[in-house]
Amino acid sequence: MMTSARYTFGGDEHLFVECSEEMSLEAFFKSLSMATGVRESKINGVTEICPANASFQVKFNPDIIKPDDILREVQKIEGAAEKAEPVLRTRIVEIPVFYNDPWTHETLMRFRERHQEPEGTDLDYAAKINGYSDVEGFIAAHHGSPWFVSMVGFVAGLPFMYQMVERQRQIEVPKYLRPRTDTPRLTVGHGGCFGAIYSVRGAGGYQMFGITPMPIFDASQTTSYLREFMVFFRPGDIVKFKPIDREEYEKTVDEVDNGRFSPKSRDVSFDLREFQKDIDGYNKTLEGLLHGH
């Protein structure tokens, strides 16, 4: 059972709603349902809603609605959200990943003095602390199950992804001891319980596992599948990683550059209760839908 949300005010214009102190699909569903409820209620004075992994923030105009009034309105929505069916209309998307690629490898080797175990690689470390005998087994576990996009942000278009397996099987890897000053664009990384894809090049502290040839953010909106909206991911997306080699990576980069690449995607209805009854079976069904089975 979910506990009641915790409400705190941020200055005069923000209400922060924390559904849980720890990440879970239940907490994500509640926060997403509440954020959607606030948006659909069209409360007079609300100017922005920002969803996160297990929480969300509401920005409001205190000249239009008083803090105590916005609090009461959102608390009503919490009650309705707790009774809502945990079913989400979303999509499952396939993301190609070149694991153990030369670009993230070169970068991680430049920053070994900031790492917990400088003598190895990020993949070596992640495999070891998650109980895998080798990197290949760890990589298979990483792409073997789908991931939920629970939040998009921090930098433009960056997805935070939560692995859809039992908690004891979830990959967990701490961030670097000190952040790097460089991370290649489109690096597939991991920090804590969250996977991520670096939408742009820049500083970062997540462990680096590979790279995708598929752009997920394009401010110019010239990428063929990002012309309508510059950000690819949205909260609730389900991601299935597909391992590729150097040849397929280069081929996909060429297809992207020439406007011929289109991400594989299928609309799906995700039912949290059915997922919890048989996690592996439900994941196989989702993957089958992605590939038209």
Short mmCIF file of N, CA, C and O in Angstrom, two decimals, residues 83-175:
data_model
loop_
_atom_site.label_atom_id
_atom_site.label_comp_id
_atom_site.label_asym_id
_atom_site.label_seq_id
_atom_site.Cartn_x
_atom_site.Cartn_y
_atom_site.Cartn_z
N LYS A 83 -7.55 5.74 -6.25
CA LYS A 83 -8.64 4.84 -6.69
C LYS A 83 -8.57 4.53 -8.18
O LYS A 83 -9.31 3.68 -8.66
N ALA A 84 -7.70 5.23 -8.89
CA ALA A 84 -7.63 5.06 -10.35
C ALA A 84 -7.04 3.71 -10.73
O ALA A 84 -6.23 3.13 -10.01
N GLU A 85 -7.46 3.20 -11.88
CA GLU A 85 -6.93 1.95 -12.40
C GLU A 85 -5.46 2.17 -12.80
O GLU A 85 -5.16 3.14 -13.52
N PRO A 86 -4.56 1.27 -12.38
CA PRO A 86 -3.13 1.45 -12.73
C PRO A 86 -2.81 0.96 -14.14
O PRO A 86 -2.02 0.04 -14.36
N VAL A 87 -3.45 1.60 -15.12
CA VAL A 87 -3.26 1.23 -16.52
C VAL A 87 -2.79 2.48 -17.27
O VAL A 87 -3.34 3.56 -17.09
N LEU A 88 -1.77 2.31 -18.08
CA LEU A 88 -1.17 3.43 -18.78
C LEU A 88 -1.11 3.15 -20.28
O LEU A 88 -0.56 2.13 -20.70
N ARG A 89 -1.70 4.05 -21.07
CA ARG A 89 -1.54 3.97 -22.52
C ARG A 89 -0.21 4.61 -22.87
O ARG A 89 0.02 5.79 -22.61
N THR A 90 0.69 3.84 -23.44
CA THR A 90 2.03 4.34 -23.69
C THR A 90 2.59 3.67 -24.95
O THR A 90 1.85 3.21 -25.81
N ARG A 91 3.89 3.61 -25.06
CA ARG A 91 4.52 2.96 -26.21
C ARG A 91 5.78 2.24 -25.73
O ARG A 91 6.38 2.60 -24.73
N ILE A 92 6.16 1.22 -26.45
CA ILE A 92 7.44 0.55 -26.22
C ILE A 92 8.33 0.88 -27.41
O ILE A 92 7.88 0.81 -28.56
N VAL A 93 9.57 1.28 -27.14
CA VAL A 93 10.49 1.69 -28.20
C VAL A 93 11.78 0.89 -28.08
O VAL A 93 12.22 0.54 -27.00
N GLU A 94 12.38 0.60 -29.23
CA GLU A 94 13.64 -0.13 -29.28
C GLU A 94 14.79 0.86 -29.47
O GLU A 94 14.78 1.66 -30.40
N ILE A 95 15.77 0.78 -28.58
CA ILE A 95 16.93 1.67 -28.64
C ILE A 95 18.18 0.83 -28.90
O ILE A 95 18.57 0.02 -28.05
N PRO A 96 18.84 0.99 -30.06
CA PRO A 96 20.08 0.24 -30.33
C PRO A 96 21.22 0.77 -29.47
O PRO A 96 21.36 1.98 -29.27
N VAL A 97 22.04 -0.16 -28.96
CA VAL A 97 23.17 0.22 -28.11
C VAL A 97 24.42 -0.54 -28.53
O VAL A 97 24.41 -1.77 -28.64
N PHE A 98 25.49 0.19 -28.77
CA PHE A 98 26.81 -0.39 -29.02
C PHE A 98 27.52 -0.43 -27.67
O PHE A 98 28.06 0.56 -27.21
N TYR A 99 27.46 -1.60 -27.02
CA TYR A 99 28.07 -1.75 -25.70
C TYR A 99 29.59 -1.82 -25.81
O TYR A 99 30.14 -2.31 -26.79
N ASN A 100 30.26 -1.33 -24.77
CA ASN A 100 31.73 -1.40 -24.70
C ASN A 100 32.37 -0.76 -25.94
O ASN A 100 33.34 -1.27 -26.49
N ASP A 101 31.82 0.36 -26.36
CA ASP A 101 32.27 1.05 -27.56
C ASP A 101 33.59 1.78 -27.31
O ASP A 101 33.96 2.03 -26.16
N PRO A 102 34.32 2.15 -28.35
CA PRO A 102 35.62 2.81 -28.16
C PRO A 102 35.54 4.24 -27.62
O PRO A 102 36.48 4.71 -26.98
N TRP A 103 34.43 4.94 -27.84
CA TRP A 103 34.34 6.35 -27.45
C TRP A 103 34.10 6.51 -25.95
O TRP A 103 34.79 7.30 -25.29
N THR A 104 33.15 5.76 -25.40
CA THR A 104 32.98 5.84 -23.94
C THR A 104 34.17 5.20 -23.24
O THR A 104 34.56 5.64 -22.15
N HIS A 105 34.77 4.17 -23.86
CA HIS A 105 35.95 3.54 -23.26
C HIS A 105 37.10 4.55 -23.15
O HIS A 105 37.76 4.64 -22.10
N GLU A 106 37.34 5.30 -24.22
CA GLU A 106 38.40 6.30 -24.19
C GLU A 106 38.13 7.34 -23.11
O GLU A 106 39.04 7.77 -22.37
N THR A 107 36.87 7.74 -22.99
CA THR A 107 36.51 8.75 -21.99
C THR A 107 36.69 8.23 -20.58
O THR A 107 37.28 8.90 -19.72
N LEU A 108 36.18 7.04 -20.30
CA LEU A 108 36.28 6.52 -18.94
C LEU A 108 37.74 6.28 -18.53
O LEU A 108 38.10 6.45 -17.35
N MET A 109 38.60 5.93 -19.49
CA MET A 109 40.00 5.74 -19.16
C MET A 109 40.68 7.06 -18.81
O MET A 109 41.65 7.09 -18.03
N ARG A 110 40.18 8.19 -19.35
CA ARG A 110 40.74 9.50 -19.01
C ARG A 110 40.39 9.94 -17.60
O ARG A 110 41.03 10.84 -17.05
N PHE A 111 39.37 9.31 -17.02
CA PHE A 111 38.89 9.75 -15.71
C PHE A 111 38.95 8.64 -14.65
O PHE A 111 38.19 8.65 -13.69
N ARG A 112 39.91 7.72 -14.78
CA ARG A 112 39.96 6.60 -13.83
C ARG A 112 40.24 7.05 -12.41
O ARG A 112 39.83 6.39 -11.45
N GLU A 113 40.95 8.17 -12.24
CA GLU A 113 41.28 8.59 -10.87
C GLU A 113 40.03 9.04 -10.12
O GLU A 113 40.07 9.17 -8.89
N ARG A 114 38.91 9.22 -10.81
CA ARG A 114 37.67 9.62 -10.16
C ARG A 114 36.75 8.43 -9.88
O ARG A 114 35.64 8.62 -9.38
N HIS A 115 37.22 7.24 -10.20
CA HIS A 115 36.38 6.04 -10.13
C HIS A 115 36.69 5.20 -8.90
O HIS A 115 37.80 5.25 -8.36
N GLN A 116 35.71 4.40 -8.48
CA GLN A 116 35.87 3.53 -7.32
C GLN A 116 36.97 2.49 -7.53
O GLN A 116 37.70 2.16 -6.60
N GLU A 117 37.05 1.96 -8.75
CA GLU A 117 38.04 0.93 -9.05
C GLU A 117 38.79 1.32 -10.32
O GLU A 117 38.44 0.89 -11.42
N PRO A 118 39.84 2.14 -10.20
CA PRO A 118 40.56 2.67 -11.37
C PRO A 118 41.22 1.61 -12.24
O PRO A 118 41.50 1.86 -13.41
N GLU A 119 41.46 0.42 -11.68
CA GLU A 119 42.18 -0.60 -12.44
C GLU A 119 41.33 -1.27 -13.50
O GLU A 119 41.86 -1.96 -14.39
N GLY A 120 40.01 -1.12 -13.43
CA GLY A 120 39.13 -1.75 -14.42
C GLY A 120 38.35 -0.72 -15.20
O GLY A 120 38.67 0.47 -15.20
N THR A 121 37.29 -1.16 -15.87
CA THR A 121 36.40 -0.26 -16.61
C THR A 121 35.08 -0.14 -15.85
O THR A 121 34.82 -0.86 -14.88
N ASP A 122 34.23 0.74 -16.32
CA ASP A 122 32.91 0.90 -15.70
C ASP A 122 32.11 -0.40 -15.80
O ASP A 122 31.40 -0.79 -14.86
N LEU A 123 32.19 -1.08 -16.93
CA LEU A 123 31.48 -2.35 -17.10
C LEU A 123 32.05 -3.43 -16.18
O LEU A 123 31.30 -4.23 -15.62
N ASP A 124 33.37 -3.46 -16.02
CA ASP A 124 33.96 -4.42 -15.09
C ASP A 124 33.41 -4.22 -13.69
O ASP A 124 33.04 -5.18 -13.00
N TYR A 125 33.38 -2.97 -13.26
CA TYR A 125 32.92 -2.63 -11.92
C TYR A 125 31.44 -2.97 -11.74
O TYR A 125 31.03 -3.58 -10.74
N ALA A 126 30.61 -2.59 -12.72
CA ALA A 126 29.18 -2.85 -12.64
C ALA A 126 28.88 -4.34 -12.60
O ALA A 126 28.02 -4.79 -11.83
N ALA A 127 29.60 -5.12 -13.41
CA ALA A 127 29.41 -6.57 -13.41
C ALA A 127 29.77 -7.16 -12.06
O ALA A 127 29.04 -7.99 -11.50
N LYS A 128 30.89 -6.73 -11.51
CA LYS A 128 31.38 -7.26 -10.24
C LYS A 128 30.42 -7.01 -9.10
O LYS A 128 30.05 -7.93 -8.36
N ILE A 129 29.99 -5.75 -8.92
CA ILE A 129 29.18 -5.44 -7.74
C ILE A 129 27.74 -5.92 -7.88
O ILE A 129 27.01 -6.00 -6.89
N ASN A 130 27.34 -6.30 -9.11
CA ASN A 130 26.00 -6.88 -9.29
C ASN A 130 26.02 -8.40 -9.36
O ASN A 130 24.99 -9.02 -9.65
N GLY A 131 27.18 -8.99 -9.10
CA GLY A 131 27.26 -10.43 -8.97
C GLY A 131 27.37 -11.21 -10.27
O GLY A 131 27.10 -12.42 -10.29
N TYR A 132 27.80 -10.55 -11.34
CA TYR A 132 27.97 -11.25 -12.61
C TYR A 132 29.43 -11.68 -12.77
O TYR A 132 30.35 -10.95 -12.41
N SER A 133 29.64 -12.86 -13.33
CA SER A 133 30.99 -13.39 -13.44
C SER A 133 31.80 -12.72 -14.53
O SER A 133 33.03 -12.76 -14.52
N ASP A 134 31.11 -12.10 -15.50
CA ASP A 134 31.84 -11.42 -16.57
C ASP A 134 30.99 -10.29 -17.13
O ASP A 134 29.79 -10.17 -16.84
N VAL A 135 31.61 -9.45 -17.94
CA VAL A 135 30.94 -8.30 -18.53
C VAL A 135 29.82 -8.73 -19.47
O VAL A 135 28.76 -8.10 -19.53
N GLU A 136 30.06 -9.83 -20.20
CA GLU A 136 29.05 -10.29 -21.16
C GLU A 136 27.73 -10.63 -20.45
O GLU A 136 26.65 -10.31 -20.95
N GLY A 137 27.83 -11.28 -19.29
CA GLY A 137 26.63 -11.61 -18.53
C GLY A 137 25.90 -10.38 -18.03
O GLY A 137 24.67 -10.31 -18.03
N PHE A 138 26.68 -9.38 -17.63
CA PHE A 138 26.08 -8.13 -17.17
C PHE A 138 25.37 -7.41 -18.31
O PHE A 138 24.25 -6.92 -18.15
N ILE A 139 26.02 -7.35 -19.48
CA ILE A 139 25.41 -6.69 -20.63
C ILE A 139 24.11 -7.40 -21.03
O ILE A 139 23.11 -6.75 -21.34
N ALA A 140 24.11 -8.72 -20.97
CA ALA A 140 22.90 -9.48 -21.29
C ALA A 140 21.77 -9.13 -20.34
O ALA A 140 20.60 -9.03 -20.74
N ALA A 141 22.09 -8.94 -19.06
CA ALA A 141 21.07 -8.56 -18.08
C ALA A 141 20.58 -7.14 -18.32
O ALA A 141 19.39 -6.84 -18.13
N HIS A 142 21.47 -6.27 -18.77
CA HIS A 142 21.10 -4.87 -19.01
C HIS A 142 20.10 -4.74 -20.14
O HIS A 142 19.12 -3.97 -20.04
N HIS A 143 20.30 -5.49 -21.22
CA HIS A 143 19.36 -5.38 -22.35
C HIS A 143 18.30 -6.48 -22.34
O HIS A 143 17.43 -6.51 -23.22
N GLY A 144 18.35 -7.35 -21.34
CA GLY A 144 17.43 -8.49 -21.33
C GLY A 144 16.02 -8.17 -20.87
O GLY A 144 15.10 -8.96 -21.09
N SER A 145 15.83 -7.05 -20.20
CA SER A 145 14.50 -6.67 -19.73
C SER A 145 14.24 -5.21 -20.10
O SER A 145 15.17 -4.43 -20.28
N PRO A 146 12.97 -4.83 -20.22
CA PRO A 146 12.66 -3.44 -20.56
C PRO A 146 12.85 -2.48 -19.39
O PRO A 146 13.01 -2.91 -18.24
N TRP A 147 12.82 -1.19 -19.69
CA TRP A 147 13.00 -0.13 -18.70
C TRP A 147 11.89 0.89 -18.86
O TRP A 147 11.48 1.21 -19.98
N PHE A 148 11.40 1.41 -17.74
CA PHE A 148 10.39 2.46 -17.74
C PHE A 148 11.07 3.83 -17.72
O PHE A 148 11.98 4.05 -16.92
N VAL A 149 10.64 4.73 -18.57
CA VAL A 149 11.10 6.12 -18.48
C VAL A 149 10.25 6.81 -17.42
O VAL A 149 9.06 7.05 -17.64
N SER A 150 10.85 7.10 -16.27
CA SER A 150 10.09 7.68 -15.17
C SER A 150 10.19 9.20 -15.13
O SER A 150 9.40 9.86 -14.44
N MET A 151 11.15 9.77 -15.85
CA MET A 151 11.34 11.22 -15.82
C MET A 151 12.18 11.62 -17.02
O MET A 151 13.04 10.85 -17.47
N VAL A 152 11.94 12.81 -17.54
CA VAL A 152 12.77 13.36 -18.61
C VAL A 152 13.20 14.76 -18.18
O VAL A 152 12.37 15.61 -17.87
N GLY A 153 14.51 14.97 -18.13
CA GLY A 153 14.97 16.29 -17.71
C GLY A 153 16.38 16.27 -17.17
O GLY A 153 17.16 15.38 -17.48
N PHE A 154 16.68 17.22 -16.32
CA PHE A 154 18.01 17.53 -15.79
C PHE A 154 18.80 18.28 -16.85
O PHE A 154 19.20 19.40 -16.65
N VAL A 155 19.02 17.63 -18.00
CA VAL A 155 19.38 18.37 -19.21
C VAL A 155 18.33 18.01 -20.26
O VAL A 155 17.65 16.99 -20.13
N ALA A 156 18.20 18.82 -21.28
CA ALA A 156 17.10 18.66 -22.23
C ALA A 156 17.08 17.26 -22.85
O ALA A 156 18.06 16.81 -23.43
N GLY A 157 15.95 16.58 -22.69
CA GLY A 157 15.73 15.30 -23.37
C GLY A 157 16.31 14.08 -22.71
O GLY A 157 16.17 12.97 -23.23
N LEU A 158 16.99 14.22 -21.56
CA LEU A 158 17.63 13.08 -20.92
C LEU A 158 16.60 12.24 -20.17
O LEU A 158 15.91 12.75 -19.29
N PRO A 159 16.49 10.92 -20.50
CA PRO A 159 15.53 10.07 -19.80
C PRO A 159 16.16 9.38 -18.59
O PRO A 159 17.29 8.89 -18.65
N PHE A 160 15.42 9.34 -17.49
CA PHE A 160 15.77 8.49 -16.35
C PHE A 160 14.95 7.22 -16.50
O PHE A 160 13.72 7.29 -16.63
N MET A 161 15.60 6.05 -16.44
CA MET A 161 14.92 4.80 -16.73
C MET A 161 15.05 3.82 -15.56
O MET A 161 16.12 3.67 -14.98
N TYR A 162 13.94 3.17 -15.26
CA TYR A 162 13.83 2.26 -14.11
C TYR A 162 13.62 0.84 -14.63
O TYR A 162 12.66 0.59 -15.37
N GLN A 163 14.49 -0.08 -14.26
CA GLN A 163 14.46 -1.44 -14.80
C GLN A 163 13.23 -2.22 -14.34
O GLN A 163 12.90 -2.24 -13.15
N MET A 164 12.57 -2.86 -15.28
CA MET A 164 11.31 -3.55 -15.00
C MET A 164 11.53 -5.01 -14.63
O MET A 164 11.13 -5.94 -15.34
N VAL A 165 12.18 -5.22 -13.49
CA VAL A 165 12.37 -6.55 -12.91
C VAL A 165 12.16 -6.44 -11.40
O VAL A 165 12.02 -5.34 -10.86
N GLU A 166 12.13 -7.59 -10.70
CA GLU A 166 12.01 -7.57 -9.25
C GLU A 166 13.15 -6.74 -8.65
O GLU A 166 14.25 -6.70 -9.19
N ARG A 167 12.89 -6.11 -7.52
CA ARG A 167 13.88 -5.22 -6.91
C ARG A 167 15.22 -5.91 -6.70
O ARG A 167 16.27 -5.32 -6.91
N GLN A 168 15.19 -7.18 -6.27
CA GLN A 168 16.46 -7.87 -5.99
C GLN A 168 17.27 -8.14 -7.25
O GLN A 168 18.47 -8.43 -7.18
N ARG A 169 16.64 -8.06 -8.41
CA ARG A 169 17.35 -8.29 -9.67
C ARG A 169 17.76 -7.00 -10.36
O ARG A 169 18.44 -7.02 -11.38
N GLN A 170 17.34 -5.86 -9.84
CA GLN A 170 17.63 -4.59 -10.50
C GLN A 170 19.11 -4.25 -10.42
O GLN A 170 19.75 -4.46 -9.39
N ILE A 171 19.62 -3.75 -11.53
CA ILE A 171 21.01 -3.30 -11.58
C ILE A 171 21.16 -2.03 -10.73
O ILE A 171 20.38 -1.08 -10.88
N GLU A 172 22.15 -2.04 -9.86
CA GLU A 172 22.44 -0.85 -9.07
C GLU A 172 23.95 -0.61 -9.08
O GLU A 172 24.73 -1.53 -8.81
N VAL A 173 24.34 0.59 -9.44
CA VAL A 173 25.75 0.96 -9.52
C VAL A 173 25.90 2.40 -9.05
O VAL A 173 25.22 3.28 -9.58
N PRO A 174 26.75 2.67 -8.08
CA PRO A 174 26.92 4.06 -7.64
C PRO A 174 27.57 4.91 -8.72
O PRO A 174 28.25 4.41 -9.61
N LYS A 175 27.35 6.21 -8.63
CA LYS A 175 27.99 7.15 -9.55
C LYS A 175 29.48 7.24 -9.25
O LYS A 175 29.96 6.75 -8.22
#
